[in-house]
Coordinates of C-alpha atoms and ligand atoms in Angstrom, one line a residue:
M11 CA 0.0 0.0 -0.1
P12 CA 2.6 2.6 0.9
G13 CA 3.3 5.4 -1.7
F14 CA 6.5 6.3 0.0
E15 CA 7.9 3.1 -1.6
L16 CA 7.9 4.7 -5.1
F17 CA 9.1 8.2 -4.1
G18 CA 11.1 9.4 -7.1
E19 CA 11.8 12.0 -9.9
A20 CA 7.8 13.2 -10.1
E21 CA 7.6 13.9 -6.5
R22 CA 11.0 15.8 -6.4
K23 CA 10.2 18.0 -9.2
E24 CA 6.8 19.3 -7.3
V25 CA 8.7 19.7 -4.2
N26 CA 11.4 21.6 -6.1
D27 CA 8.7 23.9 -7.5
V28 CA 8.0 25.1 -4.0
L29 CA 11.4 25.4 -2.9
G30 CA 12.1 27.3 -5.9
N31 CA 9.5 30.1 -5.1
G32 CA 9.5 29.7 -1.2
V33 CA 5.7 30.0 -0.9
L34 CA 5.0 27.2 1.5
M35 CA 1.3 28.1 2.3
R36 CA -1.5 27.2 0.1
Y37 CA -3.3 30.8 0.6
G38 CA -2.0 34.1 -0.8
F39 CA 1.2 35.2 -2.2
D40 CA -0.1 35.2 -5.8
A41 CA 2.8 37.1 -7.2
Q42 CA 5.6 35.1 -5.8
R43 CA 4.3 31.7 -6.4
Q44 CA 5.0 31.9 -10.1
G45 CA 2.0 29.8 -10.9
H46 CA 2.4 27.1 -8.6
W47 CA -0.7 25.9 -6.4
K48 CA 0.2 22.5 -5.2
A49 CA -2.7 22.1 -2.8
K50 CA -5.3 23.4 -5.2
S51 CA -3.9 21.1 -8.0
M52 CA -3.8 18.0 -5.7
E53 CA -7.7 18.8 -4.8
A54 CA -8.5 19.0 -8.6
E55 CA -6.5 15.8 -9.3
L56 CA -8.4 14.1 -6.5
C57 CA -11.9 15.3 -8.1
H58 CA -10.6 13.8 -11.3
Q59 CA -9.4 10.4 -10.0
F60 CA -12.5 9.8 -7.9
D61 CA -15.1 11.6 -10.2
V62 CA -16.3 13.8 -7.6
K63 CA -17.3 17.5 -7.4
H64 CA -15.2 18.9 -4.5
A65 CA -12.0 17.9 -2.7
Q66 CA -10.6 19.6 0.5
L67 CA -7.1 18.7 1.6
L68 CA -6.2 19.0 5.2
S69 CA -3.1 18.3 7.5
S70 CA -3.9 14.8 8.2
G71 CA -6.7 11.9 7.9
T72 CA -7.7 12.5 11.4
A73 CA -8.3 16.2 10.6
A74 CA -10.2 15.1 7.5
V75 CA -12.7 12.8 9.7
T76 CA -13.0 15.6 12.3
A77 CA -13.7 18.4 9.9
A78 CA -16.3 16.3 8.0
L79 CA -18.1 15.5 11.1
A80 CA -17.9 19.0 12.3
V81 CA -19.3 20.7 9.1
A82 CA -22.1 18.0 9.3
G83 CA -23.1 19.7 12.2
I84 CA -22.1 16.8 14.7
G85 CA -21.2 17.9 18.1
A86 CA -21.8 17.7 22.0
G87 CA -24.8 15.3 22.9
D88 CA -24.6 13.6 19.3
E89 CA -23.5 9.9 18.8
V90 CA -21.5 8.6 15.8
I91 CA -21.7 4.9 15.1
I92 CA -18.2 3.6 14.4
P93 CA -17.0 -0.1 13.8
A94 CA -14.9 -1.8 16.7
F95 CA -12.2 -2.5 14.0
T96 CA -10.7 0.7 12.6
F97 CA -7.8 3.0 13.4
V98 CA -7.7 4.9 16.6
A99 CA -8.3 8.1 14.7
S100 CA -12.0 7.3 14.1
F101 CA -13.0 7.5 17.7
E102 CA -10.6 10.4 18.3
A103 CA -12.2 12.4 15.6
V104 CA -15.5 11.9 17.0
L105 CA -14.5 12.7 20.7
M106 CA -12.8 16.1 19.1
T107 CA -16.0 17.2 17.8
G108 CA -17.6 16.8 21.3
A109 CA -19.7 13.9 20.1
T110 CA -19.9 10.5 21.4
P111 CA -18.6 7.3 19.6
V112 CA -20.6 4.4 19.7
L113 CA -18.9 1.2 18.8
V114 CA -20.6 -1.8 16.9
D115 CA -19.5 -5.1 15.9
I116 CA -18.0 -6.0 12.6
D117 CA -18.8 -9.2 10.4
D118 CA -16.8 -11.4 7.9
T119 CA -16.3 -8.0 5.6
L120 CA -13.9 -6.9 8.6
T121 CA -16.1 -3.7 8.4
M122 CA -19.2 -2.8 10.3
A123 CA -22.2 -5.3 10.4
P124 CA -25.4 -3.4 9.5
K125 CA -27.5 -5.3 11.8
A126 CA -25.3 -4.2 14.5
V127 CA -25.7 -0.5 13.5
E128 CA -29.3 -1.0 13.4
N129 CA -29.4 -2.2 17.1
A130 CA -27.3 0.7 18.0
I131 CA -29.2 3.5 16.6
S132 CA -30.6 5.7 19.3
V133 CA -32.5 9.1 19.4
K134 CA -29.1 10.8 19.7
T135 CA -27.6 9.2 16.8
R136 CA -26.6 11.6 14.0
A137 CA -24.4 9.6 11.7
V138 CA -22.9 6.4 10.8
M139 CA -19.3 6.2 9.9
P140 CA -18.3 2.9 8.3
V141 CA -14.4 2.6 7.9
H142 CA -13.4 0.6 4.7
M143 CA -10.7 -1.3 6.6
C144 CA -7.8 -2.9 4.8
G145 CA -8.6 -2.2 1.3
S146 CA -12.4 -3.4 1.4
M147 CA -15.6 -1.8 1.7
A148 CA -18.7 -2.1 4.2
D149 CA -22.0 -3.1 2.8
M150 CA -22.8 0.1 1.4
D151 CA -26.3 -0.3 0.3
A152 CA -27.4 -2.0 3.4
L153 CA -25.8 1.2 5.3
L154 CA -27.5 3.7 2.9
S155 CA -30.8 2.4 3.3
L156 CA -30.5 2.3 7.0
C157 CA -29.4 5.8 7.1
H158 CA -32.1 6.9 4.7
K159 CA -34.8 5.2 7.0
H160 CA -33.6 6.8 10.0
G161 CA -32.6 10.1 8.7
L162 CA -28.8 9.7 9.4
L163 CA -25.7 11.0 7.9
L164 CA -23.3 8.5 6.3
I165 CA -19.6 9.5 6.2
E166 CA -17.2 7.2 4.9
D167 CA -13.6 6.6 6.4
A168 CA -12.0 5.4 3.2
C169 CA -8.3 6.0 4.5
Q170 CA -7.3 2.4 4.1
A171 CA -9.1 1.5 0.8
I172 CA -8.1 4.6 -1.4
G173 CA -9.1 3.7 -5.0
G174 CA -11.6 0.8 -4.0
K175 CA -15.0 0.9 -5.8
Y176 CA -18.6 -0.1 -4.8
K177 CA -20.8 -0.9 -7.8
G178 CA -18.8 1.4 -10.0
R179 CA -18.5 4.2 -7.5
S180 CA -15.2 5.4 -5.9
L181 CA -15.4 4.8 -2.1
G182 CA -15.7 8.0 -0.4
T183 CA -18.4 9.4 -2.9
I184 CA -21.2 7.0 -1.9
G185 CA -22.1 8.6 1.6
D186 CA -22.5 12.4 2.4
M187 CA -18.6 13.0 2.7
G188 CA -15.7 10.7 2.2
C189 CA -12.4 10.8 4.1
F190 CA -8.9 9.9 3.0
S191 CA -5.5 9.9 4.8
F192 CA -2.3 10.7 3.1
D193 CA -0.1 9.8 5.9
A194 CA 3.1 8.0 5.3
V195 CA 1.9 4.4 5.0
K196 CA -1.2 5.2 2.9
T197 CA -1.4 4.2 -0.8
I198 CA -0.7 7.7 -1.7
T199 CA 1.3 10.0 0.6
C200 CA 1.9 13.8 1.4
G201 CA 4.2 12.8 4.3
E202 CA 1.4 14.0 6.4
G203 CA -2.3 15.0 4.8
G204 CA -5.7 14.1 4.5
G205 CA -8.7 14.9 2.3
V206 CA -12.5 15.1 2.4
I207 CA -14.4 14.5 -0.8
T208 CA -18.2 15.3 -1.3
N209 CA -20.6 16.1 -3.9
N210 CA -22.4 18.5 -1.7
D211 CA -21.7 22.2 -2.3
H212 CA -22.6 23.3 1.2
Y213 CA -20.5 20.8 2.9
A214 CA -17.6 21.7 0.6
K215 CA -17.8 25.3 1.3
L216 CA -17.9 24.9 5.1
L217 CA -14.9 22.7 4.8
D218 CA -13.0 25.4 3.0
H219 CA -13.7 27.7 5.8
Y220 CA -13.5 25.6 8.6
T221 CA -10.1 24.2 7.9
D222 CA -8.6 27.7 7.8
H223 CA -9.7 29.7 11.0
G224 CA -13.2 30.3 9.2
H225 CA -11.8 32.5 6.6
D226 CA -14.2 33.0 3.6
H227 CA -11.6 33.3 1.0
I228 CA -13.2 36.0 -0.9
G229 CA -11.0 38.7 -2.3
D230 CA -7.2 39.0 -2.4
N231 CA -6.6 40.7 1.0
R232 CA -6.5 37.6 3.6
G233 CA -6.3 40.0 6.5
A234 CA -9.7 41.5 5.4
E235 CA -11.6 38.4 4.9
S236 CA -14.7 37.8 6.8
H237 CA -15.4 34.8 9.1
P238 CA -18.9 33.5 8.5
I239 CA -18.1 30.7 10.9
I240 CA -15.6 29.7 13.8
G241 CA -13.1 27.5 12.3
Y242 CA -9.6 26.0 13.2
N243 CA -6.5 25.5 11.3
F244 CA -6.2 21.9 9.8
R245 CA -4.3 23.4 6.7
I246 CA -1.8 21.4 4.7
S247 CA 1.4 23.0 3.6
E248 CA 2.4 23.5 -0.1
L249 CA 5.5 21.1 0.5
N250 CA 3.3 18.3 1.6
S251 CA 0.8 18.8 -1.0
A252 CA 3.6 18.9 -3.7
V253 CA 4.4 15.4 -2.8
G254 CA 0.7 14.3 -2.9
L255 CA 0.1 15.8 -6.1
A256 CA 2.6 13.8 -7.7
Q257 CA 1.5 10.7 -5.9
A258 CA -2.0 11.4 -6.8
R259 CA -1.1 11.6 -10.5
R260 CA 0.3 8.0 -10.0
L261 CA -2.7 6.5 -8.4
Q262 CA -3.8 4.2 -10.9
E263 CA -0.1 2.9 -11.5
F264 CA 0.1 2.1 -7.7
L265 CA -3.3 0.4 -7.7
A266 CA -2.5 -1.8 -10.6
L267 CA 0.7 -2.7 -8.8
Q268 CA -1.1 -3.5 -5.6
K269 CA -3.6 -5.7 -7.6
K270 CA -0.9 -7.5 -9.4
H271 CA 0.9 -8.5 -6.1
Y272 CA -2.3 -9.1 -4.4
T273 CA -3.5 -11.5 -7.0
V274 CA 0.0 -13.6 -6.8
L275 CA -0.6 -14.2 -3.1
K276 CA -4.3 -14.8 -3.5
D277 CA -3.7 -17.4 -6.3
A278 CA -1.3 -19.3 -4.2
L279 CA -3.3 -19.3 -1.1
K280 CA -6.8 -20.0 -2.4
F281 CA -6.3 -23.6 -2.7
L282 CA -5.5 -24.1 0.9
P283 CA -8.5 -25.5 2.8
Q284 CA -7.3 -24.2 6.0
L285 CA -8.2 -20.5 5.3
T286 CA -11.1 -18.7 4.0
F287 CA -11.0 -15.0 2.6
R288 CA -12.6 -11.9 4.1
R289 CA -16.0 -11.3 2.3
V290 CA -16.2 -8.4 -0.2
P291 CA -19.7 -7.1 -0.4
E292 CA -21.5 -7.9 -3.9
G293 CA -20.4 -5.2 -6.4
G294 CA -17.4 -4.2 -4.5
E295 CA -13.8 -3.8 -5.9
E296 CA -11.2 -3.9 -3.3
S297 CA -8.2 -1.5 -3.6
Y298 CA -5.8 -4.3 -3.1
A299 CA -4.0 -2.5 -0.3
F300 CA -4.1 -5.8 1.9
L301 CA -5.1 -9.4 1.6
N302 CA -6.9 -10.6 4.5
F303 CA -7.8 -14.3 5.5
F304 CA -9.3 -16.1 8.4
L305 CA -7.6 -19.3 10.2
P306 CA -9.9 -21.8 11.9
S307 CA -8.9 -20.5 15.5
V308 CA -7.2 -17.9 17.4
D309 CA -4.5 -20.6 18.3
E310 CA -3.9 -21.4 14.7
A311 CA -3.8 -17.9 13.7
K312 CA -1.3 -17.2 16.5
T313 CA 1.0 -20.2 15.6
V314 CA 1.0 -19.2 11.9
M315 CA 1.9 -15.5 12.8
T316 CA 4.7 -16.7 15.1
Q317 CA 6.2 -18.5 12.0
F318 CA 5.4 -15.6 9.7
N319 CA 7.4 -13.4 12.0
A320 CA 10.3 -15.9 12.4
Q321 CA 10.5 -16.3 8.7
G322 CA 10.3 -12.6 7.5
I323 CA 6.9 -12.7 6.3
D324 CA 5.4 -9.2 7.7
A325 CA 1.8 -9.6 8.3
C326 CA -0.3 -8.0 10.8
F327 CA -2.4 -10.0 13.9
H328 CA -4.4 -7.2 15.0
Y329 CA -6.0 -9.4 17.9
L330 CA -2.9 -10.1 19.8
E331 CA 0.0 -8.0 18.3
N332 CA -1.3 -4.7 17.3
N333 CA -2.7 -1.9 19.7
W334 CA -3.9 0.7 17.2
H335 CA -6.7 -1.1 15.4
Y336 CA -9.0 -3.1 17.6
V337 CA -11.1 -2.1 20.6
R338 CA -9.6 -5.0 22.7
A339 CA -6.4 -3.0 23.4
W340 CA -8.0 0.5 23.8
E341 CA -7.9 0.7 27.6
H342 CA -7.1 4.5 27.3
L343 CA -10.6 5.0 25.7
K344 CA -12.7 2.6 27.6
E345 CA -11.1 4.4 30.8
G346 CA -11.8 7.8 29.2
R347 CA -8.1 8.9 29.9
S348 CA -8.8 12.2 28.4
V349 CA -6.1 15.1 29.2
N350 CA -9.0 17.5 29.4
N351 CA -12.6 17.3 30.5
M352 CA -15.0 15.6 28.4
N353 CA -18.7 16.3 28.5
H354 CA -21.2 14.4 30.3
S355 CA -22.6 12.4 27.2
Q356 CA -19.0 11.4 26.2
K357 CA -18.3 10.3 30.0
E358 CA -21.6 8.4 29.8
G359 CA -20.8 6.8 26.5
L360 CA -17.3 5.6 27.5
A361 CA -18.6 4.1 30.8
R362 CA -21.2 2.1 28.7
L363 CA -18.2 0.9 26.2
S364 CA -16.1 -0.1 28.9
K365 CA -18.8 -2.8 29.7
Q366 CA -19.8 -3.7 26.2
N367 CA -19.1 -7.1 24.8
F368 CA -17.5 -7.6 21.5
H369 CA -17.4 -11.3 21.3
V370 CA -18.8 -11.3 17.7
S371 CA -16.0 -9.0 16.6
D372 CA -13.3 -11.2 18.4
H373 CA -14.3 -14.2 16.6
Y374 CA -13.4 -12.5 13.3
I375 CA -10.5 -10.2 14.4
G376 CA -9.1 -13.3 16.6
R377 CA -8.5 -15.3 13.5
N378 CA -7.5 -12.8 10.9
I379 CA -4.2 -12.2 9.4
S380 CA -3.8 -9.0 7.4
C381 CA -1.0 -8.8 4.8
L382 CA 0.0 -5.3 3.9
I383 CA 0.7 -5.5 0.1
K384 CA 3.8 -3.6 -0.9
I385 CA 4.0 -1.9 -4.4
G386 CA 7.9 -2.0 -4.2
W387 CA 8.1 -5.6 -4.3
S388 CA 9.4 -7.4 -7.6
L389 CA 7.4 -10.3 -9.1
E390 CA 10.0 -12.8 -8.1
E391 CA 9.9 -11.5 -4.4
T392 CA 6.0 -11.5 -4.6
E393 CA 6.2 -15.3 -5.7
D394 CA 8.7 -16.5 -3.0
R395 CA 6.6 -14.7 -0.4
A396 CA 3.3 -16.5 -1.7
R397 CA 5.3 -20.0 -1.6
S398 CA 6.8 -19.3 1.8
M399 CA 3.3 -18.5 3.2
V400 CA 1.9 -21.6 1.6
R401 CA 4.7 -23.9 2.9
I402 CA 4.2 -22.2 6.7
I403 CA 0.4 -22.7 6.7
N404 CA 0.6 -26.1 5.5
S405 CA 3.2 -27.1 8.0
M406 CA 1.5 -25.6 11.1
I407 CA -2.2 -26.4 10.5
Ligands
PLP993 C1 -4.5 6.3 8.6 C2 -6.1 6.4 9.0 C3 -6.7 7.5 9.7 C4 -6.0 8.7 9.8 O1 -5.1 9.2 9.2 P1 -3.8 10.2 9.8 O2 -3.6 10.8 8.2 O3 -2.7 9.1 10.1 O4 -4.4 11.1 10.8 C5 -8.0 7.5 9.9 N1 -8.7 6.3 9.9 C6 -8.2 5.2 9.2 C7 -9.0 3.9 9.0 C8 -7.0 5.1 8.9 O5 -6.2 4.0 8.5

């Protein structure tokens, strides 16, 4: 998945444009910038790549999710439903808006189970935020119809599935807004950065203001601009955008490599009766950033992972070896270890969370092995890796 693997001439050229004119900020300095608008150009490139009307770049993916929720009007007293398997950024963003995260079980897609979402809807629910984990998507038709029925917003965290599709549409364009991260390990990178995409003009305008202290960006005197709303600073720099612009132009190249390497691994593993693959919802096309499969039991997954680690096959066992992606290890969240005061609803919500049982998700995460697909592998390396994985699994189970 990581775009940093193929950092090269194209990225260097864009960065050198910025170093050449010295304009590191995305706004203003029109005369000095000699025609270089890296953040703006990357936004245009994202609109083109994802066939969407608006894109707003930000300083991180976490900022993207926070800003999307905020401009959707979500705040104190509201609840946002998120999956128990996601990156910590999802609940952090909900908490930053003042809203309360409500975590629900996942299913064999490794994303939120629509039935679990339905059971979690309360009078306080304002939004459902599926997270398209490890390169594949939630069951969007089921979630869309639930959101429609209950009048809820649907905000996609597509940070880990950049370039994936559902029924012909890019992930991130199906709900009201879609969020991306361009941090150092995502499919395309800015070093640090994020993006929100939407077809909604109103949200797009608010995002433009909200991410830059509420500036309306009208006229050419920044100091004299007015502030229709309270905003914050979630701006990305021109240097980071320059890297991202070159990477965004190469997205299709990166996706093709991911697919090629993913297919080599999958073709080798698919004859093993010991494992099953994660389910991809009907009509879905993965981004191929990861290959995920289930072993019959936690113990067998543990044994295979030990051998993978010993033999240099890097893979991720979220259940026991990773503290960042699954509710099981989030003691800091369950105990509400916030450095500053949280509001009453948040404290109540986290108290409920600390008693919640996630045995359905445990059943999937406890048996799942997730293999990051590198785009820098050679074909030979990928084939060697596939053979080693088959040999290890066959010898252990
Ligand atoms: C990476 C990631 C984010 C946040 O990204 P940052 O840019 O690192 O803040 C959010 N959600 C998911 C699912 C991610 O994988």
